[in-house]
Amino acid sequence: MQTEDMEAQRSAFAEIASLIEAAQTIAVCAHTSPDGDALGSGLAMAHIIREVWPGKEVTNLLADSDPVPRIYGFLPGAEDFVHAKDYAADPDLFISVDLPAPARLNEAEAVLRRSAKVAEIDHHPSDHPFGDVSIVRPDAAAVGVIVAEFAQFLDAPMMGQIADCLFCAIMTDTGRFQYQNTNPEAFDIASYLVDNGANPSEVSLHVYQSFRLQYLHLEALVMSRIKTFMGGRIAYSYSTEDDLARTGAMLDECDGLIDVVRSVDGAEVALFLKELPGGGVRGNLRSKSDYDISIVARELGGGGHKAAAGFTVKGDLDEALSLALPRLKALLSHEVCAPAMGGVSE
């Protein structure tokens, strides 16, 4: 970060610390369908508050009615998450992590609306910060980086449980330090976390080396369906509800399948589509080049980062493909495509 950006972040950290100091009841929540950064950053933030301000009532919320994805169940504190729909309090402070708009809080948006104050910590590009205090840093590899720097600002004790949560956040959002967002700051913070008790091999074991056999059978199906377009520059695959029923895999296990598609040699952009229970299709996009696939995600009602984004649309797989593929082709051809109709936020 440049000096002026560091000073702006320190000023925002001081304001968030003041909000925490003044609050007694605090809710921490990330986006719907949370990933490793969302869960790890949120848990770490709650742990930090409890260490620095003993006696505060801090609750980690889940935006959806679904449980914590299985591969993240090992994170310290994961068993204490509360579903937002079951949280009846009107908190003094709501801390939003890893989302650019309240709508992505799903069932937790109602909690935010009835909170006295809101702090926003995010790294998604956004023109409309919504917190009383907002830290929005698209240059940060993960929200976990920002939360770790908040802990440093507070001189908070970096216990192993906090370090593991933050290391998981950074490792997953950088794709094991392989994505384009991986930068010197991410490595510096990762090193700091390991120095303070993070266990990279343990985190990796749970997230990347503990797949159920049912998931591996689903992965084999997805691999067998991979197709390429534009001379191999676009790679695409999908999964269906029937695939889940036949293999016994769970919906949240599909999240890593985009990386299977992304691994195709020569592909610059990858697309993975999965049918959702009750209708609709969720799409994951990845870019291995300088193309900004978040443009396509936003046109389809979603959002994300330049190299990693997602969307959810109504309709079936064929309809979703007919919406996404022409836009990806246009992106790689530097053409302009008309906005989509009927997309809903992921």
PDB file of N, CA and C in Angstrom, residues 182-264:
ATOM      1  N   THR A 182      -2.664 -12.595  -5.878  1.00  0.00           N
ATOM      2  CA  THR A 182      -1.586 -12.846  -4.923  1.00  0.00           C
ATOM      3  C   THR A 182      -0.514 -11.772  -5.082  1.00  0.00           C
ATOM      4  N   ASN A 183      -0.221 -11.069  -4.002  1.00  0.00           N
ATOM      5  CA  ASN A 183       0.721  -9.959  -4.064  1.00  0.00           C
ATOM      6  C   ASN A 183       1.656  -9.992  -2.848  1.00  0.00           C
ATOM      7  N   PRO A 184       2.670  -9.123  -2.805  1.00  0.00           N
ATOM      8  CA  PRO A 184       3.607  -9.146  -1.672  1.00  0.00           C
ATOM      9  C   PRO A 184       2.928  -8.996  -0.319  1.00  0.00           C
ATOM     10  N   GLU A 185       1.882  -8.174  -0.256  1.00  0.00           N
ATOM     11  CA  GLU A 185       1.173  -7.994   1.016  1.00  0.00           C
ATOM     12  C   GLU A 185       0.582  -9.308   1.507  1.00  0.00           C
ATOM     13  N   ALA A 186       0.019 -10.106   0.584  1.00  0.00           N
ATOM     14  CA  ALA A 186      -0.557 -11.389   0.976  1.00  0.00           C
ATOM     15  C   ALA A 186       0.511 -12.317   1.553  1.00  0.00           C
ATOM     16  N   PHE A 187       1.678 -12.355   0.917  1.00  0.00           N
ATOM     17  CA  PHE A 187       2.763 -13.197   1.428  1.00  0.00           C
ATOM     18  C   PHE A 187       3.283 -12.676   2.770  1.00  0.00           C
ATOM     19  N   ASP A 188       3.369 -11.347   2.910  1.00  0.00           N
ATOM     20  CA  ASP A 188       3.847 -10.777   4.171  1.00  0.00           C
ATOM     21  C   ASP A 188       2.921 -11.157   5.325  1.00  0.00           C
ATOM     22  N   ILE A 189       1.606 -11.018   5.093  1.00  0.00           N
ATOM     23  CA  ILE A 189       0.654 -11.344   6.150  1.00  0.00           C
ATOM     24  C   ILE A 189       0.627 -12.842   6.413  1.00  0.00           C
ATOM     25  N   ALA A 190       0.715 -13.655   5.355  1.00  0.00           N
ATOM     26  CA  ALA A 190       0.748 -15.110   5.545  1.00  0.00           C
ATOM     27  C   ALA A 190       1.950 -15.506   6.389  1.00  0.00           C
ATOM     28  N   SER A 191       3.106 -14.906   6.119  1.00  0.00           N
ATOM     29  CA  SER A 191       4.299 -15.189   6.904  1.00  0.00           C
ATOM     30  C   SER A 191       4.104 -14.780   8.363  1.00  0.00           C
ATOM     31  N   TYR A 192       3.505 -13.615   8.562  1.00  0.00           N
ATOM     32  CA  TYR A 192       3.212 -13.140   9.920  1.00  0.00           C
ATOM     33  C   TYR A 192       2.299 -14.122  10.658  1.00  0.00           C
ATOM     34  N   LEU A 193       1.297 -14.643   9.960  1.00  0.00           N
ATOM     35  CA  LEU A 193       0.359 -15.586  10.585  1.00  0.00           C
ATOM     36  C   LEU A 193       1.049 -16.891  10.954  1.00  0.00           C
ATOM     37  N   VAL A 194       1.906 -17.394  10.070  1.00  0.00           N
ATOM     38  CA  VAL A 194       2.636 -18.632  10.374  1.00  0.00           C
ATOM     39  C   VAL A 194       3.565 -18.413  11.563  1.00  0.00           C
ATOM     40  N   ASP A 195       4.206 -17.257  11.599  1.00  0.00           N
ATOM     41  CA  ASP A 195       5.068 -16.936  12.739  1.00  0.00           C
ATOM     42  C   ASP A 195       4.299 -16.919  14.051  1.00  0.00           C
ATOM     43  N   ASN A 196       2.988 -16.673  13.944  1.00  0.00           N
ATOM     44  CA  ASN A 196       2.163 -16.553  15.150  1.00  0.00           C
ATOM     45  C   ASN A 196       1.201 -17.723  15.339  1.00  0.00           C
ATOM     46  N   GLY A 197       1.547 -18.867  14.767  1.00  0.00           N
ATOM     47  CA  GLY A 197       0.804 -20.079  15.106  1.00  0.00           C
ATOM     48  C   GLY A 197      -0.057 -20.692  14.028  1.00  0.00           C
ATOM     49  N   ALA A 198      -0.208 -20.059  12.874  1.00  0.00           N
ATOM     50  CA  ALA A 198      -0.992 -20.689  11.805  1.00  0.00           C
ATOM     51  C   ALA A 198      -0.287 -21.951  11.329  1.00  0.00           C
ATOM     52  N   ASN A 199      -1.072 -22.968  11.014  1.00  0.00           N
ATOM     53  CA  ASN A 199      -0.536 -24.262  10.585  1.00  0.00           C
ATOM     54  C   ASN A 199      -0.963 -24.512   9.138  1.00  0.00           C
ATOM     55  N   PRO A 200      -0.139 -24.105   8.153  1.00  0.00           N
ATOM     56  CA  PRO A 200      -0.544 -24.244   6.745  1.00  0.00           C
ATOM     57  C   PRO A 200      -0.880 -25.669   6.338  1.00  0.00           C
ATOM     58  N   SER A 201      -0.126 -26.643   6.804  1.00  0.00           N
ATOM     59  CA  SER A 201      -0.385 -28.033   6.408  1.00  0.00           C
ATOM     60  C   SER A 201      -1.717 -28.517   6.951  1.00  0.00           C
ATOM     61  N   GLU A 202      -2.083 -28.096   8.160  1.00  0.00           N
ATOM     62  CA  GLU A 202      -3.364 -28.503   8.742  1.00  0.00           C
ATOM     63  C   GLU A 202      -4.528 -27.855   8.003  1.00  0.00           C
ATOM     64  N   VAL A 203      -4.392 -26.569   7.703  1.00  0.00           N
ATOM     65  CA  VAL A 203      -5.436 -25.877   6.956  1.00  0.00           C
ATOM     66  C   VAL A 203      -5.600 -26.507   5.580  1.00  0.00           C
ATOM     67  N   SER A 204      -4.486 -26.755   4.907  1.00  0.00           N
ATOM     68  CA  SER A 204      -4.526 -27.359   3.577  1.00  0.00           C
ATOM     69  C   SER A 204      -5.133 -28.752   3.614  1.00  0.00           C
ATOM     70  N   LEU A 205      -4.819 -29.509   4.657  1.00  0.00           N
ATOM     71  CA  LEU A 205      -5.362 -30.862   4.790  1.00  0.00           C
ATOM     72  C   LEU A 205      -6.880 -30.839   4.792  1.00  0.00           C
ATOM     73  N   HIS A 206      -7.465 -29.926   5.555  1.00  0.00           N
ATOM     74  CA  HIS A 206      -8.927 -29.863   5.657  1.00  0.00           C
ATOM     75  C   HIS A 206      -9.575 -29.317   4.393  1.00  0.00           C
ATOM     76  N   VAL A 207      -8.986 -28.282   3.800  1.00  0.00           N
ATOM     77  CA  VAL A 207      -9.629 -27.594   2.686  1.00  0.00           C
ATOM     78  C   VAL A 207      -9.391 -28.293   1.352  1.00  0.00           C
ATOM     79  N   TYR A 208      -8.190 -28.863   1.160  1.00  0.00           N
ATOM     80  CA  TYR A 208      -7.826 -29.376  -0.164  1.00  0.00           C
ATOM     81  C   TYR A 208      -7.511 -30.872  -0.214  1.00  0.00           C
ATOM     82  N   GLN A 209      -7.436 -31.527   0.935  1.00  0.00           N
ATOM     83  CA  GLN A 209      -7.019 -32.921   0.923  1.00  0.00           C
ATOM     84  C   GLN A 209      -7.933 -33.810   1.752  1.00  0.00           C
ATOM     85  N   SER A 210      -9.182 -33.414   1.900  1.00  0.00           N
ATOM     86  CA  SER A 210     -10.137 -34.214   2.676  1.00  0.00           C
ATOM     87  C   SER A 210     -11.456 -34.343   1.925  1.00  0.00           C
ATOM     88  N   PHE A 211     -11.371 -34.618   0.631  1.00  0.00           N
ATOM     89  CA  PHE A 211     -12.576 -34.738  -0.177  1.00  0.00           C
ATOM     90  C   PHE A 211     -13.254 -36.083   0.050  1.00  0.00           C
ATOM     91  N   ARG A 212     -14.566 -36.049   0.162  1.00  0.00           N
ATOM     92  CA  ARG A 212     -15.320 -37.288   0.262  1.00  0.00           C
ATOM     93  C   ARG A 212     -15.304 -37.997  -1.086  1.00  0.00           C
ATOM     94  N   LEU A 213     -15.422 -39.316  -1.049  1.00  0.00           N
ATOM     95  CA  LEU A 213     -15.426 -40.102  -2.274  1.00  0.00           C
ATOM     96  C   LEU A 213     -16.572 -39.672  -3.185  1.00  0.00           C
ATOM     97  N   GLN A 214     -17.704 -39.309  -2.568  1.00  0.00           N
ATOM     98  CA  GLN A 214     -18.859 -38.867  -3.364  1.00  0.00           C
ATOM     99  C   GLN A 214     -18.507 -37.626  -4.179  1.00  0.00           C
ATOM    100  N   TYR A 215     -17.774 -36.708  -3.563  1.00  0.00           N
ATOM    101  CA  TYR A 215     -17.362 -35.508  -4.287  1.00  0.00           C
ATOM    102  C   TYR A 215     -16.421 -35.857  -5.440  1.00  0.00           C
ATOM    103  N   LEU A 216     -15.503 -36.755  -5.204  1.00  0.00           N
ATOM    104  CA  LEU A 216     -14.545 -37.125  -6.252  1.00  0.00           C
ATOM    105  C   LEU A 216     -15.257 -37.751  -7.446  1.00  0.00           C
ATOM    106  N   HIS A 217     -16.329 -38.502  -7.198  1.00  0.00           N
ATOM    107  CA  HIS A 217     -17.122 -39.053  -8.300  1.00  0.00           C
ATOM    108  C   HIS A 217     -17.804 -37.917  -9.083  1.00  0.00           C
ATOM    109  N   LEU A 218     -18.297 -36.901  -8.350  1.00  0.00           N
ATOM    110  CA  LEU A 218     -18.887 -35.742  -9.015  1.00  0.00           C
ATOM    111  C   LEU A 218     -17.823 -34.998  -9.830  1.00  0.00           C
ATOM    112  N   GLU A 219     -16.647 -34.840  -9.272  1.00  0.00           N
ATOM    113  CA  GLU A 219     -15.563 -34.162  -9.987  1.00  0.00           C
ATOM    114  C   GLU A 219     -15.236 -34.890 -11.290  1.00  0.00           C
ATOM    115  N   ALA A 220     -15.259 -36.221 -11.242  1.00  0.00           N
ATOM    116  CA  ALA A 220     -14.975 -36.993 -12.450  1.00  0.00           C
ATOM    117  C   ALA A 220     -16.023 -36.704 -13.535  1.00  0.00           C
ATOM    118  N   LEU A 221     -17.284 -36.577 -13.132  1.00  0.00           N
ATOM    119  CA  LEU A 221     -18.337 -36.244 -14.090  1.00  0.00           C
ATOM    120  C   LEU A 221     -18.100 -34.864 -14.708  1.00  0.00           C
ATOM    121  N   VAL A 222     -17.783 -33.906 -13.849  1.00  0.00           N
ATOM    122  CA  VAL A 222     -17.550 -32.545 -14.330  1.00  0.00           C
ATOM    123  C   VAL A 222     -16.354 -32.507 -15.277  1.00  0.00           C
ATOM    124  N   MET A 223     -15.303 -33.233 -14.952  1.00  0.00           N
ATOM    125  CA  MET A 223     -14.124 -33.277 -15.813  1.00  0.00           C
ATOM    126  C   MET A 223     -14.470 -33.877 -17.175  1.00  0.00           C
ATOM    127  N   SER A 224     -15.315 -34.895 -17.170  1.00  0.00           N
ATOM    128  CA  SER A 224     -15.659 -35.571 -18.428  1.00  0.00           C
ATOM    129  C   SER A 224     -16.479 -34.683 -19.350  1.00  0.00           C
ATOM    130  N   ARG A 225     -17.080 -33.613 -18.798  1.00  0.00           N
ATOM    131  CA  ARG A 225     -17.953 -32.740 -19.592  1.00  0.00           C
ATOM    132  C   ARG A 225     -17.266 -31.464 -20.063  1.00  0.00           C
ATOM    133  N   ILE A 226     -16.048 -31.251 -19.684  1.00  0.00           N
ATOM    134  CA  ILE A 226     -15.387 -29.991 -20.025  1.00  0.00           C
ATOM    135  C   ILE A 226     -15.324 -29.823 -21.538  1.00  0.00           C
ATOM    136  N   LYS A 227     -15.747 -28.649 -21.976  1.00  0.00           N
ATOM    137  CA  LYS A 227     -15.669 -28.289 -23.390  1.00  0.00           C
ATOM    138  C   LYS A 227     -14.929 -26.963 -23.505  1.00  0.00           C
ATOM    139  N   THR A 228     -14.372 -26.710 -24.683  1.00  0.00           N
ATOM    140  CA  THR A 228     -13.680 -25.449 -24.916  1.00  0.00           C
ATOM    141  C   THR A 228     -14.261 -24.738 -26.130  1.00  0.00           C
ATOM    142  N   PHE A 229     -14.120 -23.424 -26.131  1.00  0.00           N
ATOM    143  CA  PHE A 229     -14.612 -22.587 -27.210  1.00  0.00           C
ATOM    144  C   PHE A 229     -13.520 -21.595 -27.588  1.00  0.00           C
ATOM    145  N   MET A 230     -13.715 -20.959 -28.732  1.00  0.00           N
ATOM    146  CA  MET A 230     -12.780 -19.944 -29.216  1.00  0.00           C
ATOM    147  C   MET A 230     -11.345 -20.471 -29.246  1.00  0.00           C
ATOM    148  N   GLY A 231     -11.189 -21.643 -29.846  1.00  0.00           N
ATOM    149  CA  GLY A 231      -9.863 -22.218 -29.971  1.00  0.00           C
ATOM    150  C   GLY A 231      -9.240 -22.597 -28.648  1.00  0.00           C
ATOM    151  N   GLY A 232     -10.080 -22.915 -27.658  1.00  0.00           N
ATOM    152  CA  GLY A 232      -9.574 -23.334 -26.353  1.00  0.00           C
ATOM    153  C   GLY A 232      -9.415 -22.208 -25.361  1.00  0.00           C
ATOM    154  N   ARG A 233      -9.780 -20.976 -25.731  1.00  0.00           N
ATOM    155  CA  ARG A 233      -9.593 -19.841 -24.827  1.00  0.00           C
ATOM    156  C   ARG A 233     -10.633 -19.807 -23.703  1.00  0.00           C
ATOM    157  N   ILE A 234     -11.797 -20.429 -23.934  1.00  0.00           N
ATOM    158  CA  ILE A 234     -12.845 -20.517 -22.917  1.00  0.00           C
ATOM    159  C   ILE A 234     -13.089 -21.993 -22.610  1.00  0.00           C
ATOM    160  N   ALA A 235     -13.066 -22.347 -21.330  1.00  0.00           N
ATOM    161  CA  ALA A 235     -13.382 -23.713 -20.899  1.00  0.00           C
ATOM    162  C   ALA A 235     -14.642 -23.665 -20.034  1.00  0.00           C
ATOM    163  N   TYR A 236     -15.471 -24.704 -20.162  1.00  0.00           N
ATOM    164  CA  TYR A 236     -16.765 -24.693 -19.481  1.00  0.00           C
ATOM    165  C   TYR A 236     -17.166 -26.106 -19.083  1.00  0.00           C
ATOM    166  N   SER A 237     -17.853 -26.236 -17.947  1.00  0.00           N
ATOM    167  CA  SER A 237     -18.467 -27.500 -17.553  1.00  0.00           C
ATOM    168  C   SER A 237     -19.636 -27.199 -16.620  1.00  0.00           C
ATOM    169  N   TYR A 238     -20.291 -28.254 -16.134  1.00  0.00           N
ATOM    170  CA  TYR A 238     -21.498 -28.048 -15.326  1.00  0.00           C
ATOM    171  C   TYR A 238     -21.781 -29.266 -14.461  1.00  0.00           C
ATOM    172  N   SER A 239     -22.676 -29.082 -13.485  1.00  0.00           N
ATOM    173  CA  SER A 239     -23.218 -30.188 -12.699  1.00  0.00           C
ATOM    174  C   SER A 239     -24.718 -29.998 -12.577  1.00  0.00           C
ATOM    175  N   THR A 240     -25.437 -31.099 -12.425  1.00  0.00           N
ATOM    176  CA  THR A 240     -26.894 -31.068 -12.336  1.00  0.00           C
ATOM    177  C   THR A 240     -27.366 -31.556 -10.974  1.00  0.00           C
ATOM    178  N   GLU A 241     -28.633 -31.294 -10.681  1.00  0.00           N
ATOM    179  CA  GLU A 241     -29.221 -31.830  -9.446  1.00  0.00           C
ATOM    180  C   GLU A 241     -29.157 -33.347  -9.449  1.00  0.00           C
ATOM    181  N   ASP A 242     -29.357 -33.956 -10.617  1.00  0.00           N
ATOM    182  CA  ASP A 242     -29.303 -35.404 -10.719  1.00  0.00           C
ATOM    183  C   ASP A 242     -27.904 -35.928 -10.403  1.00  0.00           C
ATOM    184  N   ASP A 243     -26.872 -35.180 -10.769  1.00  0.00           N
ATOM    185  CA  ASP A 243     -25.507 -35.583 -10.436  1.00  0.00           C
ATOM    186  C   ASP A 243     -25.327 -35.714  -8.927  1.00  0.00           C
ATOM    187  N   LEU A 244     -25.887 -34.747  -8.195  1.00  0.00           N
ATOM    188  CA  LEU A 244     -25.762 -34.781  -6.738  1.00  0.00           C
ATOM    189  C   LEU A 244     -26.503 -35.985  -6.165  1.00  0.00           C
ATOM    190  N   ALA A 245     -27.678 -36.253  -6.716  1.00  0.00           N
ATOM    191  CA  ALA A 245     -28.457 -37.391  -6.227  1.00  0.00           C
ATOM    192  C   ALA A 245     -27.747 -38.709  -6.518  1.00  0.00           C
ATOM    193  N   ARG A 246     -27.147 -38.823  -7.702  1.00  0.00           N
ATOM    194  CA  ARG A 246     -26.496 -40.084  -8.093  1.00  0.00           C
ATOM    195  C   ARG A 246     -25.189 -40.319  -7.356  1.00  0.00           C
ATOM    196  N   THR A 247     -24.433 -39.257  -7.138  1.00  0.00           N
ATOM    197  CA  THR A 247     -23.118 -39.431  -6.500  1.00  0.00           C
ATOM    198  C   THR A 247     -23.169 -39.311  -4.988  1.00  0.00           C
ATOM    199  N   GLY A 248     -24.191 -38.635  -4.466  1.00  0.00           N
ATOM    200  CA  GLY A 248     -24.251 -38.393  -3.033  1.00  0.00           C
ATOM    201  C   GLY A 248     -23.441 -37.181  -2.604  1.00  0.00           C
ATOM    202  N   ALA A 249     -22.938 -36.417  -3.577  1.00  0.00           N
ATOM    203  CA  ALA A 249     -22.191 -35.197  -3.256  1.00  0.00           C
ATOM    204  C   ALA A 249     -23.160 -34.116  -2.777  1.00  0.00           C
ATOM    205  N   MET A 250     -22.628 -33.153  -2.039  1.00  0.00           N
ATOM    206  CA  MET A 250     -23.436 -32.064  -1.505  1.00  0.00           C
ATOM    207  C   MET A 250     -23.211 -30.795  -2.320  1.00  0.00           C
ATOM    208  N   LEU A 251     -24.227 -29.922  -2.318  1.00  0.00           N
ATOM    209  CA  LEU A 251     -24.170 -28.718  -3.136  1.00  0.00           C
ATOM    210  C   LEU A 251     -22.959 -27.857  -2.800  1.00  0.00           C
ATOM    211  N   ASP A 252     -22.652 -27.699  -1.492  1.00  0.00           N
ATOM    212  CA  ASP A 252     -21.536 -26.819  -1.136  1.00  0.00           C
ATOM    213  C   ASP A 252     -20.190 -27.382  -1.576  1.00  0.00           C
ATOM    214  N   GLU A 253     -20.137 -28.680  -1.904  1.00  0.00           N
ATOM    215  CA  GLU A 253     -18.888 -29.264  -2.377  1.00  0.00           C
ATOM    216  C   GLU A 253     -18.588 -28.871  -3.822  1.00  0.00           C
ATOM    217  N   CYS A 254     -19.571 -28.303  -4.496  1.00  0.00           N
ATOM    218  CA  CYS A 254     -19.371 -27.905  -5.895  1.00  0.00           C
ATOM    219  C   CYS A 254     -18.490 -26.673  -6.040  1.00  0.00           C
ATOM    220  N   ASP A 255     -18.295 -25.929  -4.958  1.00  0.00           N
ATOM    221  CA  ASP A 255     -17.627 -24.637  -5.069  1.00  0.00           C
ATOM    222  C   ASP A 255     -16.218 -24.737  -5.635  1.00  0.00           C
ATOM    223  N   GLY A 256     -15.513 -25.819  -5.351  1.00  0.00           N
ATOM    224  CA  GLY A 256     -14.151 -25.941  -5.845  1.00  0.00           C
ATOM    225  C   GLY A 256     -14.040 -26.464  -7.263  1.00  0.00           C
ATOM    226  N   LEU A 257     -15.169 -26.815  -7.878  1.00  0.00           N
ATOM    227  CA  LEU A 257     -15.106 -27.418  -9.211  1.00  0.00           C
ATOM    228  C   LEU A 257     -14.705 -26.425 -10.299  1.00  0.00           C
ATOM    229  N   ILE A 258     -14.863 -25.143 -10.030  1.00  0.00           N
ATOM    230  CA  ILE A 258     -14.421 -24.155 -11.012  1.00  0.00           C
ATOM    231  C   ILE A 258     -12.919 -24.267 -11.246  1.00  0.00           C
ATOM    232  N   ASP A 259     -12.172 -24.661 -10.226  1.00  0.00           N
ATOM    233  CA  ASP A 259     -10.715 -24.777 -10.385  1.00  0.00           C
ATOM    234  C   ASP A 259     -10.346 -25.966 -11.257  1.00  0.00           C
ATOM    235  N   VAL A 260     -11.206 -26.976 -11.307  1.00  0.00           N
ATOM    236  CA  VAL A 260     -10.980 -28.096 -12.223  1.00  0.00           C
ATOM    237  C   VAL A 260     -11.072 -27.594 -13.664  1.00  0.00           C
ATOM    238  N   VAL A 261     -12.072 -26.765 -13.930  1.00  0.00           N
ATOM    239  CA  VAL A 261     -12.244 -26.213 -15.270  1.00  0.00           C
ATOM    240  C   VAL A 261     -11.124 -25.214 -15.578  1.00  0.00           C
ATOM    241  N   ARG A 262     -10.756 -24.447 -14.600  1.00  0.00           N
ATOM    242  CA  ARG A 262      -9.716 -23.438 -14.768  1.00  0.00           C
ATOM    243  C   ARG A 262      -8.366 -24.060 -15.138  1.00  0.00           C
ATOM    244  N   SER A 263      -8.147 -25.308 -14.770  1.00  0.00           N
ATOM    245  CA  SER A 263      -6.846 -25.942 -14.973  1.00  0.00           C
ATOM    246  C   SER A 263      -6.581 -26.356 -16.419  1.00  0.00           C
ATOM    247  N   VAL A 264      -7.564 -26.197 -17.313  1.00  0.00           N
ATOM    248  CA  VAL A 264      -7.385 -26.610 -18.707  1.00  0.00           C
ATOM    249  C   VAL A 264      -6.275 -25.773 -19.362  1.00  0.00           C
TER     250      VAL A 264
END
